[in-house]
């Protein structure tokens, strides 16, 4: 391939040695030293504008009239051109200080490139060159601790081979220019990365991990169709999503899919990262891209209102996936963010997938998911602020007495679990043992400083009688394995009353926040939110209300290893699965 490139750029007096697939890397280094100087000094690409021609057409995949067609040696189909451009973008995103080897998506990017090469009409020699050049950085990356000199050299080898491939591609001049400028941008990222220090990210870490649960992400006509919300060692079922904005996708939380938590105080997002490990499948007829995003709804929004993507908090993960993806992983990271979040706003982290190609198979990709969200919150002297999320998942049923309107049941919520328990006001509650993994203790203990809560009724809810339905929220705590939860004294939030009548679709939820609190909790205490309903006035024919409940608690605590706050790692867990098509 490189003899052909040398001829094209007018160099005929240099003999290029083409190594076998397993030949020593020193020969490869000499070969690419020549190519780097020859190709990169081509001023034509200094002025190229980074544009995308996706989806590529047959016209894009014809050779440009200059240089002559005899230099058009490597054919691309429009779909292969789409995938190649996506993978070049993935190279740029993967060669970053935020990814420190051996952790990061770069090996998977090169593995997907190898899948692409298998699908192309390449000579055995060209295919061997490309496989040899891309296999070197895969091995070096997985064996390195940080960006070593050997890894950088191996990655440069692969980038130079991709230059050669781009220059010999049978595509139009503008498409070729776009590819070359992308490769040069990846090389710019690579230059000097050995001496760069990964960014140190300060702040409160919110770890979201689906554990071993399998997320099923569906796409139709190239667009996301079903997404999944990630929690703490749990995920939601697959839920419908829709593209309502240019930023990302949106979703509505219908009854029994309430996984949104409330911010207990204002904060700023400083970093956001996410990962996806697919199952053992083969993607044919196109490519699939994974995306993670933070979505927000206002505290007064209806429980089934759309959660919209937060601008700047959308992660396109690398690499784009095609071919056999067994053992691959996708990742993305955003640092240096400055995205404000308002107190009481409700949030979810949503994973979706999209595709390139008209006949992609399968139409669902499954795997494990995880994400980290770093927040800058006000700290007090040597203390740090920790956020505990709460979301009931399923609807709460809250009952009250027909005689005096007093509460006769309690709705308990952790993060991803809820339960309605018959009770009297203020009494201890015997919990389902399942609440242990759906609650969190704070290492070293701490002080609760603020609590935000939300409650919304489903569409067409009818509250009968003449008066107001009142929702009150208390804090309970328990110490596992003892599943008896006791109320924390001298604390309750009285939410705005719900008037009698019918609540149509889109009726706003009610919300409240308590700040400047000073409630001590011990290192083994697990805190829960407990909702109750009472009625003031003349009670009608019904004496219960059903609704979605969520919240958030801010705790000031002594600094501790943030990893201890999660019961499991925030990265997704790699496990073998059978692909289940939806």
mmCIF file of C-alpha atoms in Angstrom, residues 169-316:
data_model
loop_
_atom_site.group_PDB
_atom_site.id
_atom_site.type_symbol
_atom_site.label_atom_id
_atom_site.label_comp_id
_atom_site.label_asym_id
_atom_site.label_seq_id
_atom_site.Cartn_x
_atom_site.Cartn_y
_atom_site.Cartn_z
ATOM 1 C CA UNK A 169 -9.606 5.435 -1.293
ATOM 2 C CA UNK A 170 -11.980 5.674 -4.248
ATOM 3 C CA UNK A 171 -13.968 8.573 -2.824
ATOM 4 C CA UNK A 172 -14.531 12.174 -3.805
ATOM 5 C CA UNK A 173 -11.970 14.806 -2.959
ATOM 6 C CA UNK A 174 -14.005 16.509 -0.203
ATOM 7 C CA UNK A 175 -14.709 13.160 1.477
ATOM 8 C CA UNK A 176 -11.027 12.232 1.340
ATOM 9 C CA UNK A 177 -10.040 15.618 2.740
ATOM 10 C CA UNK A 178 -12.432 15.122 5.642
ATOM 11 C CA UNK A 179 -10.927 11.736 6.460
ATOM 12 C CA UNK A 180 -7.352 12.977 6.332
ATOM 13 C CA UNK A 181 -8.052 15.987 8.532
ATOM 14 C CA UNK A 182 -9.710 13.680 11.090
ATOM 15 C CA UNK A 183 -6.637 11.467 11.193
ATOM 16 C CA UNK A 184 -4.437 14.509 11.640
ATOM 17 C CA UNK A 185 -6.609 15.682 14.527
ATOM 18 C CA UNK A 186 -6.184 12.281 16.167
ATOM 19 C CA UNK A 187 -2.425 12.629 15.721
ATOM 20 C CA UNK A 188 -2.549 16.096 17.263
ATOM 21 C CA UNK A 189 -4.213 14.550 20.315
ATOM 22 C CA UNK A 190 -1.493 11.900 20.397
ATOM 23 C CA UNK A 191 1.374 14.390 20.228
ATOM 24 C CA UNK A 192 2.702 15.073 23.701
ATOM 25 C CA UNK A 193 0.081 12.939 25.472
ATOM 26 C CA UNK A 194 2.860 10.999 27.228
ATOM 27 C CA UNK A 195 3.653 14.017 29.408
ATOM 28 C CA UNK A 196 0.065 15.027 30.070
ATOM 29 C CA UNK A 197 -1.507 14.213 33.404
ATOM 30 C CA UNK A 198 -5.094 12.906 33.412
ATOM 31 C CA UNK A 199 -7.440 15.618 34.682
ATOM 32 C CA UNK A 200 -8.002 15.568 38.426
ATOM 33 C CA UNK A 201 -11.743 15.778 38.977
ATOM 34 C CA UNK A 202 -12.897 17.219 42.279
ATOM 35 C CA UNK A 203 -16.427 17.173 43.604
ATOM 36 C CA UNK A 204 -19.213 14.868 44.652
ATOM 37 C CA UNK A 205 -19.294 11.641 42.671
ATOM 38 C CA UNK A 206 -22.704 10.159 41.892
ATOM 39 C CA UNK A 207 -22.079 6.585 40.742
ATOM 40 C CA UNK A 208 -24.750 4.867 38.645
ATOM 41 C CA UNK A 209 -24.232 1.194 37.900
ATOM 42 C CA UNK A 210 -26.565 -1.299 36.322
ATOM 43 C CA UNK A 211 -24.611 -4.193 37.819
ATOM 44 C CA UNK A 212 -25.230 -7.466 35.995
ATOM 45 C CA UNK A 213 -28.665 -6.370 34.740
ATOM 46 C CA UNK A 214 -28.916 -6.427 30.941
ATOM 47 C CA UNK A 215 -30.051 -3.234 29.207
ATOM 48 C CA UNK A 216 -31.880 -3.680 25.888
ATOM 49 C CA UNK A 217 -31.511 -0.654 23.586
ATOM 50 C CA UNK A 218 -33.621 -0.607 20.430
ATOM 51 C CA UNK A 219 -33.311 1.535 17.304
ATOM 52 C CA UNK A 220 -35.629 1.900 14.311
ATOM 53 C CA UNK A 221 -34.860 3.683 11.021
ATOM 54 C CA UNK A 222 -31.524 4.690 12.518
ATOM 55 C CA UNK A 223 -33.041 6.523 15.490
ATOM 56 C CA UNK A 224 -33.291 5.519 19.162
ATOM 57 C CA UNK A 225 -36.570 3.755 19.899
ATOM 58 C CA UNK A 226 -36.235 2.175 23.364
ATOM 59 C CA UNK A 227 -33.809 3.357 26.041
ATOM 60 C CA UNK A 228 -32.875 2.364 29.582
ATOM 61 C CA UNK A 229 -32.373 4.409 32.773
ATOM 62 C CA UNK A 230 -29.459 3.390 34.989
ATOM 63 C CA UNK A 231 -29.650 3.454 38.790
ATOM 64 C CA UNK A 232 -27.498 2.042 41.594
ATOM 65 C CA UNK A 233 -27.131 -1.686 40.902
ATOM 66 C CA UNK A 234 -30.380 -1.671 38.925
ATOM 67 C CA UNK A 235 -31.781 -0.482 35.623
ATOM 68 C CA UNK A 236 -35.229 0.348 34.324
ATOM 69 C CA UNK A 237 -37.092 -1.736 31.828
ATOM 70 C CA UNK A 238 -36.754 -0.586 28.221
ATOM 71 C CA UNK A 239 -38.835 2.577 27.799
ATOM 72 C CA UNK A 240 -39.899 4.513 24.676
ATOM 73 C CA UNK A 241 -37.754 7.493 23.668
ATOM 74 C CA UNK A 242 -38.237 10.169 21.040
ATOM 75 C CA UNK A 243 -36.043 12.775 19.359
ATOM 76 C CA UNK A 244 -37.698 16.065 20.308
ATOM 77 C CA UNK A 245 -34.598 18.274 20.158
ATOM 78 C CA UNK A 246 -31.281 18.547 18.343
ATOM 79 C CA UNK A 247 -29.420 17.951 21.615
ATOM 80 C CA UNK A 248 -30.454 14.359 22.300
ATOM 81 C CA UNK A 249 -33.481 12.173 22.923
ATOM 82 C CA UNK A 250 -36.333 12.651 25.381
ATOM 83 C CA UNK A 251 -38.484 10.238 27.339
ATOM 84 C CA UNK A 252 -41.568 10.284 29.531
ATOM 85 C CA UNK A 253 -41.760 8.264 32.744
ATOM 86 C CA UNK A 254 -45.063 6.476 32.698
ATOM 87 C CA UNK A 255 -46.550 4.821 35.800
ATOM 88 C CA UNK A 256 -44.189 2.294 37.379
ATOM 89 C CA UNK A 257 -41.124 3.674 35.570
ATOM 90 C CA UNK A 258 -40.358 6.528 37.977
ATOM 91 C CA UNK A 259 -36.561 6.425 38.289
ATOM 92 C CA UNK A 260 -36.027 10.192 38.533
ATOM 93 C CA UNK A 261 -34.389 11.687 41.618
ATOM 94 C CA UNK A 262 -34.553 15.279 42.864
ATOM 95 C CA UNK A 263 -31.553 17.542 43.462
ATOM 96 C CA UNK A 264 -31.582 18.577 47.149
ATOM 97 C CA UNK A 265 -29.634 21.767 46.404
ATOM 98 C CA UNK A 266 -28.190 23.671 43.473
ATOM 99 C CA UNK A 267 -25.039 22.205 41.953
ATOM 100 C CA UNK A 268 -22.746 22.367 38.930
ATOM 101 C CA UNK A 269 -21.811 19.421 36.730
ATOM 102 C CA UNK A 270 -18.027 19.310 36.250
ATOM 103 C CA UNK A 271 -17.598 15.868 34.658
ATOM 104 C CA UNK A 272 -19.690 13.082 33.163
ATOM 105 C CA UNK A 273 -18.541 9.637 32.024
ATOM 106 C CA UNK A 274 -20.309 6.480 30.900
ATOM 107 C CA UNK A 275 -19.611 2.946 29.709
ATOM 108 C CA UNK A 276 -21.362 0.138 27.847
ATOM 109 C CA UNK A 277 -20.265 -3.498 27.445
ATOM 110 C CA UNK A 278 -22.228 -5.266 24.702
ATOM 111 C CA UNK A 279 -23.116 -8.922 24.655
ATOM 112 C CA UNK A 280 -21.719 -11.512 22.275
ATOM 113 C CA UNK A 281 -23.410 -10.514 19.012
ATOM 114 C CA UNK A 282 -22.556 -9.690 15.408
ATOM 115 C CA UNK A 283 -23.870 -6.480 13.846
ATOM 116 C CA UNK A 284 -24.492 -6.729 10.116
ATOM 117 C CA UNK A 285 -25.675 -4.285 7.494
ATOM 118 C CA UNK A 286 -24.417 -1.164 9.261
ATOM 119 C CA UNK A 287 -23.170 0.144 12.586
ATOM 120 C CA UNK A 288 -24.579 0.957 16.025
ATOM 121 C CA UNK A 289 -23.630 3.881 18.288
ATOM 122 C CA UNK A 290 -24.307 4.094 22.034
ATOM 123 C CA UNK A 291 -25.159 7.335 23.823
ATOM 124 C CA UNK A 292 -25.638 8.318 27.470
ATOM 125 C CA UNK A 293 -27.242 11.565 28.560
ATOM 126 C CA UNK A 294 -28.512 13.399 31.595
ATOM 127 C CA UNK A 295 -32.183 14.370 31.228
ATOM 128 C CA UNK A 296 -34.098 16.889 33.327
ATOM 129 C CA UNK A 297 -37.682 17.806 34.206
ATOM 130 C CA UNK A 298 -38.804 20.757 36.305
ATOM 131 C CA UNK A 299 -40.064 20.069 39.846
ATOM 132 C CA UNK A 300 -43.569 21.202 38.913
ATOM 133 C CA UNK A 301 -43.811 19.001 35.820
ATOM 134 C CA UNK A 302 -46.363 16.216 35.621
ATOM 135 C CA UNK A 303 -45.033 12.761 36.509
ATOM 136 C CA UNK A 304 -45.462 11.698 32.868
ATOM 137 C CA UNK A 305 -43.930 14.872 31.395
ATOM 138 C CA UNK A 306 -40.990 14.536 29.018
ATOM 139 C CA UNK A 307 -37.496 14.568 30.460
ATOM 140 C CA UNK A 308 -35.377 16.681 28.123
ATOM 141 C CA UNK A 309 -31.619 16.268 27.536
ATOM 142 C CA UNK A 310 -29.403 18.683 29.445
ATOM 143 C CA UNK A 311 -27.304 20.603 26.880
ATOM 144 C CA UNK A 312 -23.640 19.700 27.236
ATOM 145 C CA UNK A 313 -24.373 16.512 29.205
ATOM 146 C CA UNK A 314 -24.741 14.135 26.260
ATOM 147 C CA UNK A 315 -21.995 11.525 25.726
ATOM 148 C CA UNK A 316 -21.535 9.820 22.348
#
